[in-house]
PDB file of C-alpha atoms in Angstrom:
ATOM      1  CA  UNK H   1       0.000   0.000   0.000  1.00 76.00           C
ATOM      2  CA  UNK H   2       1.370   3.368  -1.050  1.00 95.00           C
ATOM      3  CA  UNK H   3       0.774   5.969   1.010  1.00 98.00           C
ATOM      4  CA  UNK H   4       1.663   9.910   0.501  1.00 98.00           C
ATOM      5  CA  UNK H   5       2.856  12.656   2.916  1.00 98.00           C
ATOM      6  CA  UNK H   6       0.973  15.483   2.296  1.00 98.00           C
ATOM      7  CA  UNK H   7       2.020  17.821   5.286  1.00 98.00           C
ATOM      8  CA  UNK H   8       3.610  17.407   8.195  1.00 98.00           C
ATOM      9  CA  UNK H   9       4.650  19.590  11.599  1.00 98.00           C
ATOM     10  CA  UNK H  10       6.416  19.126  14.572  1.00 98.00           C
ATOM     11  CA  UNK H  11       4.602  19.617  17.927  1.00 98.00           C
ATOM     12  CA  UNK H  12       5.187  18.911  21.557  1.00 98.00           C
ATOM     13  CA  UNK H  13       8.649  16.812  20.153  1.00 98.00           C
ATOM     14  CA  UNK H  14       6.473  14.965  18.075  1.00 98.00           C
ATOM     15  CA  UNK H  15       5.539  14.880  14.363  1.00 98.00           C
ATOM     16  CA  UNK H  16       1.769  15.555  13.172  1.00 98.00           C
ATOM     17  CA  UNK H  17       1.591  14.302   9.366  1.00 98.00           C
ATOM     18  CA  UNK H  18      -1.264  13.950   6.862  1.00 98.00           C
ATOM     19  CA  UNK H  19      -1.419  11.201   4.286  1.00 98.00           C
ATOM     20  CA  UNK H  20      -3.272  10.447   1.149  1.00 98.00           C
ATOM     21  CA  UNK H  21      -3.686   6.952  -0.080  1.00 98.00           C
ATOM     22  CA  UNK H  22      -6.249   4.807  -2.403  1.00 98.00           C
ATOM     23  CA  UNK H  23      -8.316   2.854  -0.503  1.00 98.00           C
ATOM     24  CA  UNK H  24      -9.351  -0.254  -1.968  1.00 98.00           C
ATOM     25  CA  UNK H  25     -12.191  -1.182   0.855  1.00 98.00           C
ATOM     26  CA  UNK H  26     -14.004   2.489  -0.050  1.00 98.00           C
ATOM     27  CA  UNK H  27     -12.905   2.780  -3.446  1.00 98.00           C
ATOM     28  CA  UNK H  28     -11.831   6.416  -3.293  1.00 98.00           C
ATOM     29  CA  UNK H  29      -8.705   8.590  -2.442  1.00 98.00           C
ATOM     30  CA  UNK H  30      -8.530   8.125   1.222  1.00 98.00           C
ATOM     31  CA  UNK H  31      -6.872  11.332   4.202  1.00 98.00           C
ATOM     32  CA  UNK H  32      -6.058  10.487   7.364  1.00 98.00           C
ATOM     33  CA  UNK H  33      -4.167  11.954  10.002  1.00 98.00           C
ATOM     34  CA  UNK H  34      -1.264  10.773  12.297  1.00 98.00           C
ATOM     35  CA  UNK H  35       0.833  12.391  15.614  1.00 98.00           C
ATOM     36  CA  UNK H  36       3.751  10.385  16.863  1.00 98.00           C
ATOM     37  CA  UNK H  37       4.609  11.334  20.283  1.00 98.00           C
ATOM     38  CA  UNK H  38       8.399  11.761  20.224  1.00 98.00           C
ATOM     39  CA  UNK H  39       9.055   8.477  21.585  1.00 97.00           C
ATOM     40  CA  UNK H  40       7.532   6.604  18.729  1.00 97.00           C
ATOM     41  CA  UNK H  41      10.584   4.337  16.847  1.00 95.00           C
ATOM     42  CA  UNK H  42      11.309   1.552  15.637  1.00 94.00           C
ATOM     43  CA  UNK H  43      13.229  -0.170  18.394  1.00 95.00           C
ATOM     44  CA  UNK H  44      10.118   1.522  20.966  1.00 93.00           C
ATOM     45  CA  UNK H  45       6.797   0.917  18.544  1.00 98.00           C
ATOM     46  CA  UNK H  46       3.948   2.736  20.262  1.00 98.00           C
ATOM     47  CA  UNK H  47       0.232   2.069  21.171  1.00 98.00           C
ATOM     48  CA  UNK H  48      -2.524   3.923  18.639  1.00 98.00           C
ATOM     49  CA  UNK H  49      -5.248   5.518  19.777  1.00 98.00           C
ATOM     50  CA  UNK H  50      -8.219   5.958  16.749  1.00 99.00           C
ATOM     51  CA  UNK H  51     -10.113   9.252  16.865  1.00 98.00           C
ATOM     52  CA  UNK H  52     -13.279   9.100  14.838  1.00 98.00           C
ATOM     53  CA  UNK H  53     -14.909  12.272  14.558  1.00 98.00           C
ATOM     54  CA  UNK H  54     -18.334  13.857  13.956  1.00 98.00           C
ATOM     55  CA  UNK H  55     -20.553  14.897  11.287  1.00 98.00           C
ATOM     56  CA  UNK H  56     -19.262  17.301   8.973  1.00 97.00           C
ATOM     57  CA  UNK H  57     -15.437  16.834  10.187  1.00 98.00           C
ATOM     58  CA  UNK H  58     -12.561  15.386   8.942  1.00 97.00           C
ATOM     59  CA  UNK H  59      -9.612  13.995   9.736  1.00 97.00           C
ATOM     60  CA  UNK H  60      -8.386  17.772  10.409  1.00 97.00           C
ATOM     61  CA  UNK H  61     -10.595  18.892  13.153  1.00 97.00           C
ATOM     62  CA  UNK H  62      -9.282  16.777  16.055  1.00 98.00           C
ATOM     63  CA  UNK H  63      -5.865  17.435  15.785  1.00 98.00           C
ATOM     64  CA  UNK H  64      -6.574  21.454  15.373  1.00 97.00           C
ATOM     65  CA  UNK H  65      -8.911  22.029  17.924  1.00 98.00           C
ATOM     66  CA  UNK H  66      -8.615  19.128  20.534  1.00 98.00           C
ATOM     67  CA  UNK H  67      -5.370  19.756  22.371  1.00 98.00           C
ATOM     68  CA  UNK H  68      -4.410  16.912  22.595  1.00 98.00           C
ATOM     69  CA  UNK H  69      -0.889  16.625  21.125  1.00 98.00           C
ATOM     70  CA  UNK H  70       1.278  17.503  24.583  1.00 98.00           C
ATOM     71  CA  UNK H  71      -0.352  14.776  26.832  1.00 98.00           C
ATOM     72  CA  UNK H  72      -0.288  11.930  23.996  1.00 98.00           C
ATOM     73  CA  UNK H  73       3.539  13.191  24.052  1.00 98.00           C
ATOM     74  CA  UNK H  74       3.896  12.457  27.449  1.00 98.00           C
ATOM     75  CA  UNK H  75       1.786   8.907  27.802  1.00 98.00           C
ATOM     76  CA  UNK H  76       4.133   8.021  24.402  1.00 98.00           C
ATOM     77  CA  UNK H  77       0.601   7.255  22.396  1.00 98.00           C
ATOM     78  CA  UNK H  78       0.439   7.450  18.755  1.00 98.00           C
ATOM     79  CA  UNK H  79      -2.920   8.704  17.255  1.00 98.00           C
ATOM     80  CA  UNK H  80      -4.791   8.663  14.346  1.00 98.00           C
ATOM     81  CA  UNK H  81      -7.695  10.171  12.887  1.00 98.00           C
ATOM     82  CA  UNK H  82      -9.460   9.403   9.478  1.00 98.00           C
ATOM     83  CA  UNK H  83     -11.810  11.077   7.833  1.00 98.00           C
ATOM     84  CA  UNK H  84     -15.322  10.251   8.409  1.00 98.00           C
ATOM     85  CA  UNK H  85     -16.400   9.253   5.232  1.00 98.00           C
ATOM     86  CA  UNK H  86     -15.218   8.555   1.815  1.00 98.00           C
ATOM     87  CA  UNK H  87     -15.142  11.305  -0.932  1.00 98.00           C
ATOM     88  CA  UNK H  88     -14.788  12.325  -4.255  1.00 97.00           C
ATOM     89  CA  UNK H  89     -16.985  13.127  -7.393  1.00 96.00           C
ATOM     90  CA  UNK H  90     -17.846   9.989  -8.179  1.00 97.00           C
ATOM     91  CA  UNK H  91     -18.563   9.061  -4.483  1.00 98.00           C
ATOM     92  CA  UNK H  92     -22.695   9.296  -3.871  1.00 98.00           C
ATOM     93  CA  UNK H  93     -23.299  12.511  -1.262  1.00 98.00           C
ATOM     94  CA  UNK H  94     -27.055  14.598  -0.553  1.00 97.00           C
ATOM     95  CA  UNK H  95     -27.283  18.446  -0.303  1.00 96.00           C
ATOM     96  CA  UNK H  96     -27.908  17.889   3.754  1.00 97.00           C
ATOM     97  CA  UNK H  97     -25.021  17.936   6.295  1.00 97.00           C
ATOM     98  CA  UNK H  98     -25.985  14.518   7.981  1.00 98.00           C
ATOM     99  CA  UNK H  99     -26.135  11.863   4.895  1.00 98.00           C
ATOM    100  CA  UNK H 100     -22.882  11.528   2.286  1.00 98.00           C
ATOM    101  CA  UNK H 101     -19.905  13.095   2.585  1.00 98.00           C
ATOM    102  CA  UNK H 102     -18.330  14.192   5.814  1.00 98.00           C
ATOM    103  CA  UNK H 103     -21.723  11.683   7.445  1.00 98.00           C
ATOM    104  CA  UNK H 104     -20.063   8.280   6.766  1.00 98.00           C
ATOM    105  CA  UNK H 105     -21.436   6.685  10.244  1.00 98.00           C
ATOM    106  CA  UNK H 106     -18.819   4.588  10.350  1.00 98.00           C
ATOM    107  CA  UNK H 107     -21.037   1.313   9.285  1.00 98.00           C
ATOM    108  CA  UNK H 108     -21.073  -0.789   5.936  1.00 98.00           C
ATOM    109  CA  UNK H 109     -23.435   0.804   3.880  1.00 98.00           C
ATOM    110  CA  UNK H 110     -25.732  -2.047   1.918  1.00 98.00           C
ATOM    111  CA  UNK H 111     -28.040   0.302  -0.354  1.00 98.00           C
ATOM    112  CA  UNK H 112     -27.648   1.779  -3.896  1.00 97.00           C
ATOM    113  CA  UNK H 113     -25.745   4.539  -4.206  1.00 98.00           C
ATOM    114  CA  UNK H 114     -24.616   4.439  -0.989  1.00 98.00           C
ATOM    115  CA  UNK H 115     -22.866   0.757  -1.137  1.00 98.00           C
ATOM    116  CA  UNK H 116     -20.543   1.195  -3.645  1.00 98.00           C
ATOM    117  CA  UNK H 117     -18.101   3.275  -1.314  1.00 98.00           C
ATOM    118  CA  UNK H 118     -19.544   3.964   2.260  1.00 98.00           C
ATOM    119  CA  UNK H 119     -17.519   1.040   4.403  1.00 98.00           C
ATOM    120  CA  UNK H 120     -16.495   2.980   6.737  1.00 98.00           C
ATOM    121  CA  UNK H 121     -16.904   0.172   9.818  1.00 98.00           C
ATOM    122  CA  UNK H 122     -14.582  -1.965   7.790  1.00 98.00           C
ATOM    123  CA  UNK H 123     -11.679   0.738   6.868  1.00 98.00           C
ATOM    124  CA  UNK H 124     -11.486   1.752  10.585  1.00 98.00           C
ATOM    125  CA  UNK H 125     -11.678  -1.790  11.991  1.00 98.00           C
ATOM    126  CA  UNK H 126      -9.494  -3.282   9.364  1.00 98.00           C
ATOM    127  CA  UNK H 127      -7.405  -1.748   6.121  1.00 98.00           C
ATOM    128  CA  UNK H 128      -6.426   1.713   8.417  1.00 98.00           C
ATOM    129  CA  UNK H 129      -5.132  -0.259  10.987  1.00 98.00           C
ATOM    130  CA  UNK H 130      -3.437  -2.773   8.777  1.00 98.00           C
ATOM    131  CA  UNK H 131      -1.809   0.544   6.700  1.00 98.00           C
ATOM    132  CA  UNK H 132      -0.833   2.142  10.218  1.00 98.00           C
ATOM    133  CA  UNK H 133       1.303  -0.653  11.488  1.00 98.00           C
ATOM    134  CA  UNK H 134       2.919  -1.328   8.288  1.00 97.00           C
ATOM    135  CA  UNK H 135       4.105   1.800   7.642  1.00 98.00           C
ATOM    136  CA  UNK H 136       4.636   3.770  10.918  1.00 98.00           C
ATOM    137  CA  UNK H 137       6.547   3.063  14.181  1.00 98.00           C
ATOM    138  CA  UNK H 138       3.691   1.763  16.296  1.00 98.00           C
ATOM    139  CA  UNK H 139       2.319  -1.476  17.992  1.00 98.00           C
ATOM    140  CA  UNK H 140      -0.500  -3.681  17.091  1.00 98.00           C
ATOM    141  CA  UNK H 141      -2.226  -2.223  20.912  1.00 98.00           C
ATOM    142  CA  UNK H 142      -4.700   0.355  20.156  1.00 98.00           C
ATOM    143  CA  UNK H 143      -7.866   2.107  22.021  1.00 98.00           C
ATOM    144  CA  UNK H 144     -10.601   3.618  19.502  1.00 98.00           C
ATOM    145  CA  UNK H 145     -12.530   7.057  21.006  1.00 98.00           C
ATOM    146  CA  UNK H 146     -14.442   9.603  19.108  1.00 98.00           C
ATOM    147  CA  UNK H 147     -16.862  12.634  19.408  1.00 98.00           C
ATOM    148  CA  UNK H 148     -20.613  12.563  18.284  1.00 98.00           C
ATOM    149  CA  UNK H 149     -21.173  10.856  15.391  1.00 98.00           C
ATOM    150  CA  UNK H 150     -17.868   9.660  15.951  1.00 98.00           C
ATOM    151  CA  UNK H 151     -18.596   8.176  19.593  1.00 98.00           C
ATOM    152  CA  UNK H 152     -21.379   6.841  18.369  1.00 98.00           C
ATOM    153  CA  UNK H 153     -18.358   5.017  15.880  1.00 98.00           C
ATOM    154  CA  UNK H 154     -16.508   4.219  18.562  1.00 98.00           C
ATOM    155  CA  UNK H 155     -18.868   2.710  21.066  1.00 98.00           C
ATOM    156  CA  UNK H 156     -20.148   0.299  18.298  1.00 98.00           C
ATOM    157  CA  UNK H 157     -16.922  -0.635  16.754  1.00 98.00           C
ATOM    158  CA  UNK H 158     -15.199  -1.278  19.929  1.00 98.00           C
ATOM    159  CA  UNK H 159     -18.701  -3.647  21.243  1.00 98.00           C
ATOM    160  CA  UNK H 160     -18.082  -5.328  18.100  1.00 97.00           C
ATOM    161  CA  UNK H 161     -14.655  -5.901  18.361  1.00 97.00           C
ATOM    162  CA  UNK H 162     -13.290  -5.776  21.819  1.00 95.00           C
ATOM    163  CA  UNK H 163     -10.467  -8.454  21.174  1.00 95.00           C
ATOM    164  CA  UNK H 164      -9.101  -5.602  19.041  1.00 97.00           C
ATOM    165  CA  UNK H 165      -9.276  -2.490  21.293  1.00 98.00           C
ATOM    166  CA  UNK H 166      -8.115  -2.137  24.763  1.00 98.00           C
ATOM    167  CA  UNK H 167     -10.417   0.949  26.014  1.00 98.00           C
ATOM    168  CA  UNK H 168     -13.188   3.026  24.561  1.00 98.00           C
ATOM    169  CA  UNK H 169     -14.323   6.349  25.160  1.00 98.00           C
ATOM    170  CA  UNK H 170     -16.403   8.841  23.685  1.00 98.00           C
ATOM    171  CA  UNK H 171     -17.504  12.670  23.802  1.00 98.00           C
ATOM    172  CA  UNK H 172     -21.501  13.561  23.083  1.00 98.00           C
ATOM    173  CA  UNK H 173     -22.095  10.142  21.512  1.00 98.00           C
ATOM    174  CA  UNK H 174     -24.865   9.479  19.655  1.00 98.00           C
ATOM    175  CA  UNK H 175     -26.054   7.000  21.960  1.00 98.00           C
ATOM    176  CA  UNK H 176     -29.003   5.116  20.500  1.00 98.00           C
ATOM    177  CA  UNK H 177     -29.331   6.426  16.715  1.00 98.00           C
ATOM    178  CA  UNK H 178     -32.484   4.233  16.411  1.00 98.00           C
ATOM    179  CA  UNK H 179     -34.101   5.863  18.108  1.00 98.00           C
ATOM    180  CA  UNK H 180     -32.957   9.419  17.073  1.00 98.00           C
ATOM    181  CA  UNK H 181     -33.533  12.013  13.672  1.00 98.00           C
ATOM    182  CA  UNK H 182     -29.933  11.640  12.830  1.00 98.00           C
ATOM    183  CA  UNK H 183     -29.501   8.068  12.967  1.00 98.00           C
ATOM    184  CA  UNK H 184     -32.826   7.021  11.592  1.00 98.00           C
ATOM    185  CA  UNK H 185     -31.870   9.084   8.557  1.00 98.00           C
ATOM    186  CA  UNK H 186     -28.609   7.803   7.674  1.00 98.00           C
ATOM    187  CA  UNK H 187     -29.681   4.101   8.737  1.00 98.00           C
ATOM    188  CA  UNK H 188     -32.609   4.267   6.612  1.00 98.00           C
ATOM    189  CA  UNK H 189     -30.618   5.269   3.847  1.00 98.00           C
ATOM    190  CA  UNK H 190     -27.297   3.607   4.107  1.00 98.00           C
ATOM    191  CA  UNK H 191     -28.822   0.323   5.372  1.00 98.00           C
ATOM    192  CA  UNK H 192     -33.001   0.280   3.923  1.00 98.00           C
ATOM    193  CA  UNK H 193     -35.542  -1.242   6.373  1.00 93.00           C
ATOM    194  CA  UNK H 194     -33.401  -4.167   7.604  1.00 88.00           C
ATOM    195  CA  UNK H 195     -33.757  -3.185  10.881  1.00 91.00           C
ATOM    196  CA  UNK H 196     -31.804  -6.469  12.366  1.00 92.00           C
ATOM    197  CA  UNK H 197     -28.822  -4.562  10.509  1.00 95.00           C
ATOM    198  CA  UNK H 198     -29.475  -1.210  12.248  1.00 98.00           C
ATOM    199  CA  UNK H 199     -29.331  -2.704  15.403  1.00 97.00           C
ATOM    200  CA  UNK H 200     -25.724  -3.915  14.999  1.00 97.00           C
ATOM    201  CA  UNK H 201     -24.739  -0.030  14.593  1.00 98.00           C
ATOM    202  CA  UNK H 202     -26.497   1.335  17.508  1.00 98.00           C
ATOM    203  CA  UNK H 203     -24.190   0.654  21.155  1.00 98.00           C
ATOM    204  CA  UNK H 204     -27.567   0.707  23.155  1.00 98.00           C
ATOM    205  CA  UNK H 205     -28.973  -1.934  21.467  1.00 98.00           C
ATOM    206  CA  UNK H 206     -25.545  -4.039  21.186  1.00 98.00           C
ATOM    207  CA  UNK H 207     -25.490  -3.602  25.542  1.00 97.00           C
ATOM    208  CA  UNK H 208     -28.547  -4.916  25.624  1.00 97.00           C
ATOM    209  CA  UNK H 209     -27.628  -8.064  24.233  1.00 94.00           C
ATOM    210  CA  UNK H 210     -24.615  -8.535  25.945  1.00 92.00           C
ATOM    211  CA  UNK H 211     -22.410  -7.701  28.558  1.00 93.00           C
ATOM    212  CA  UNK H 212     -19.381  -5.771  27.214  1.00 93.00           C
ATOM    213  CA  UNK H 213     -15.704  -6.309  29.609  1.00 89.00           C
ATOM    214  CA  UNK H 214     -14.512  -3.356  27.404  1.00 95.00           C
ATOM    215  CA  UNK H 215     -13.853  -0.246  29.572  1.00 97.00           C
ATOM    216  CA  UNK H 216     -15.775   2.181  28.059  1.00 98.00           C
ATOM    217  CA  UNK H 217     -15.827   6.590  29.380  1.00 98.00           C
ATOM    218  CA  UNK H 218     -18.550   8.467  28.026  1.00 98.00           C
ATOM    219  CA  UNK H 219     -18.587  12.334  28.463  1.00 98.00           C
ATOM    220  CA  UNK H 220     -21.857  14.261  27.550  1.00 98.00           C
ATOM    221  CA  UNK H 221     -22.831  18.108  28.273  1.00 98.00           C
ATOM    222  CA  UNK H 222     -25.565  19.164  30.256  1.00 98.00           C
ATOM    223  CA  UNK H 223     -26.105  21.940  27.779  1.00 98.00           C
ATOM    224  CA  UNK H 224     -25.769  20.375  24.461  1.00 98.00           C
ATOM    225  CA  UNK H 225     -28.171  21.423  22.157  1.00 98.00           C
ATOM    226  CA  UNK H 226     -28.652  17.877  21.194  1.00 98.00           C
ATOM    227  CA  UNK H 227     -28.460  16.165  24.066  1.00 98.00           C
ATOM    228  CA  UNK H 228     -32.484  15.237  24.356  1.00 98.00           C
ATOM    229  CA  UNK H 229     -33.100  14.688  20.759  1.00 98.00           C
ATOM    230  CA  UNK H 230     -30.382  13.202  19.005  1.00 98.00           C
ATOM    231  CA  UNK H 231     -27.837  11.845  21.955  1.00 98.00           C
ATOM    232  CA  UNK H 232     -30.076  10.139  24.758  1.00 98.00           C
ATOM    233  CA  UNK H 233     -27.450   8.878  26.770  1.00 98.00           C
ATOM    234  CA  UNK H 234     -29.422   7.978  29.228  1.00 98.00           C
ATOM    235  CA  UNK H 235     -30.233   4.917  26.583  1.00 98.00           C
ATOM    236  CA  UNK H 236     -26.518   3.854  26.826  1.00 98.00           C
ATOM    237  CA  UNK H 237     -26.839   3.735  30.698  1.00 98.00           C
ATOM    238  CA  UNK H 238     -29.885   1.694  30.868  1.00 98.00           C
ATOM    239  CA  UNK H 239     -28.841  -0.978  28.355  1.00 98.00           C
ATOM    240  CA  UNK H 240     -25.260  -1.059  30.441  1.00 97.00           C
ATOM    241  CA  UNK H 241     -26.395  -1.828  33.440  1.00 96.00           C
ATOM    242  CA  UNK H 242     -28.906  -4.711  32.105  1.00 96.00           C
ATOM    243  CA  UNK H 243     -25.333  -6.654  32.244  1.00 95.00           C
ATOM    244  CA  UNK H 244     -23.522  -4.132  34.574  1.00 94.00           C
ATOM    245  CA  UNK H 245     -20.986  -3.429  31.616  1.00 96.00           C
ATOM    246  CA  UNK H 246     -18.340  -1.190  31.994  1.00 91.00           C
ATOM    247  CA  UNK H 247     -19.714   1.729  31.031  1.00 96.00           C
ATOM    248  CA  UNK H 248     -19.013   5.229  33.088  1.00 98.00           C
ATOM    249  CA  UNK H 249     -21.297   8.364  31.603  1.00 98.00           C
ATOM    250  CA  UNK H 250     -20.496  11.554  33.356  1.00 98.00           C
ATOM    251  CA  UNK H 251     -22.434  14.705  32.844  1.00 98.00           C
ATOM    252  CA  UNK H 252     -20.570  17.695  32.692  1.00 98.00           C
ATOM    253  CA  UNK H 253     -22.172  20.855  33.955  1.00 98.00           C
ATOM    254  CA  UNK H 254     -22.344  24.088  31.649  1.00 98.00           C
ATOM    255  CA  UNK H 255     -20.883  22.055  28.696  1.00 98.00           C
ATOM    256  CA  UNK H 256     -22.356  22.135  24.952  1.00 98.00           C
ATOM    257  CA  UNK H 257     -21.380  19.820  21.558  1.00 98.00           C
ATOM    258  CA  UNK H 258     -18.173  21.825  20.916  1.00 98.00           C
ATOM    259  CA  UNK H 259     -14.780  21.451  20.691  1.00 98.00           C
ATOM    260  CA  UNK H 260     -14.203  23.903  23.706  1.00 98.00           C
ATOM    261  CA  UNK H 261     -16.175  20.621  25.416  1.00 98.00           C
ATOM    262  CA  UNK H 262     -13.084  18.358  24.108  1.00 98.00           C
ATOM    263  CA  UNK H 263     -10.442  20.423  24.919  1.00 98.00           C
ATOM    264  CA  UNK H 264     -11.498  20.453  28.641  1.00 98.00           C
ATOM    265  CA  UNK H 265     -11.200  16.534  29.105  1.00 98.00           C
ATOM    266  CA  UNK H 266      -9.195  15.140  26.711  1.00 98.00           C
ATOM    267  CA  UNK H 267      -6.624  14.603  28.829  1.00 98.00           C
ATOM    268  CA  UNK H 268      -8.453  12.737  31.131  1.00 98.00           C
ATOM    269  CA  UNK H 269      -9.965  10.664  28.236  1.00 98.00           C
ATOM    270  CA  UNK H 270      -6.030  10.366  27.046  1.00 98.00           C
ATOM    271  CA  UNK H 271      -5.323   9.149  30.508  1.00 98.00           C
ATOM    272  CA  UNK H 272      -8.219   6.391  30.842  1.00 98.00           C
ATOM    273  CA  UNK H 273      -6.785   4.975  27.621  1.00 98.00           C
ATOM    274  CA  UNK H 274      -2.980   4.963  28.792  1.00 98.00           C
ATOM    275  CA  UNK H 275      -4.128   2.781  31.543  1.00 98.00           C
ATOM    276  CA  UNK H 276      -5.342  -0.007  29.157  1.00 98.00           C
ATOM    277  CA  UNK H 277      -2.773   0.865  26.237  1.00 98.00           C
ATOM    278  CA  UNK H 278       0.351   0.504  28.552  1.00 92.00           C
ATOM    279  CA  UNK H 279      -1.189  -3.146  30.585  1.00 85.00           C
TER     280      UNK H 279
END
């Protein structure tokens, strides 16, 4: 797999790069980000943390607005965002914000147009990986977090594969997108009435059928604007302690959907996953 450096900067003693590569599972040009903490060699391969973000982001917004470069430096973790969808002119999009480009929700998509490219559950949980530890110093350990429609990514992915990930955690997830405006949409869409299908890519419903021995941190603001309609954590909770999973949800006062919000804990989220990353 060829991969491209597009740009690259030092911070904190690390490097933060972007590369470009063709990506055969979502048959488009592919971006995704990368910061190695200074530590990160050959002879010392690091642990990867994956940061999926939300709708309309892309791999870009995370490492400009999340602060999270000088603690990752000092826990010696590698991460890596993608973007959250595939794109291109010949990839399928809509003329809304929350289906198509930059709204890939990280699942397999199964109907026309849609199926040709959107595989999103599959690039993060297998070709992404497999191009990270090929071509960068790091180990085969990683933790998977993400923000929005990107928690809601992470929260499934890691259910659904928790021999692969150490630790979870998420910011303003979307919690139970069946039963929400935002997931209904894109599920609808990206996966037609098969509703056995939508509940594989919703983490209430997957807690409710089994106990999860992942660690998993959710963070959610008490003033997020979407917190009633679109989030519902208080789904999450319910179906975790059906099983008494280990899920922890913490509501933090005075905080909305932003990236102000991520800024203000991502260090402790960074420091949940260095517990589990370093065992």
């Amino acid at each position: 797999m060829t991969i491209n450096n597009v740009s690259q900067a030092k911070v904190c003693g690390g490097w933060h790069k972007q590369y470009t590569h063709e990506s055969a599972t979502l048959n488009c040009t592919m971006r995704f980000a990368i910061f190695l903490p200074p530590s990160a060699v050959k002879s010392n391969p690091v642990p990867v943390l994956y940061w999926l973000s939300g709708l309309t982001c892309s791999d870009e917004n995370f490492m400009q607005k999340a602060g999270a470069f000088r603690r990752a430096a000092e826990l010696g973790i590698a991460i890596v965002a993608p973007d959250t969808s595939p794109r291109g002119e010949e990839v399928a999009d809509d003329e809304n914000y929350d289906l198509g480009q930059g709204a890939g929700f990280y699942l397999n998509a199964t109907q026309e147009p849609w199926s040709r490219h959107y595989h999103m559950y599959d690039y993060v949980t297998k070709e992404l990986p497999e191009i990270i530890e090929a071509n960068f110093p790091v180990s085969q350990v990683k933790s998977i977090a993400g923000h929005s429609m990107g928690g809601h990514g992470a929260l499934t992915i890691g259910l659904k594969n928790s021999q692969q990930y150490r630790s979870t955690s998420a910011f303003s997830p979307i919690c139970n997108p069946m039963q929400c405006p935002w997931g209904q949409k894109a599920f609808n869409a990206y996966l037609g009435n098969e509703f056995e299908a939508w509940r594989e890519y919703d983490a209430s419903e997957l807690l409710k059928q089994a106990p999860s021995e992942l660690p998993i941190l959710v963070d959610q603001g008490d003033a997020d604007g979407f917190l009633a309609e679109q989030l519902k954590p208080e789904a999450l909770v319910a179906a975790a302690q059906l099983h008494q999973s280990k899920v922890e949800v913490r509501m933090q006062p005075g905080y909305d959907h932003s990236y102000f919000f991520i800024a203000s804990f991502i260090d402790q989220h960074l420091d949940f996953h260095a517990r589990y990353l370093n065992q």
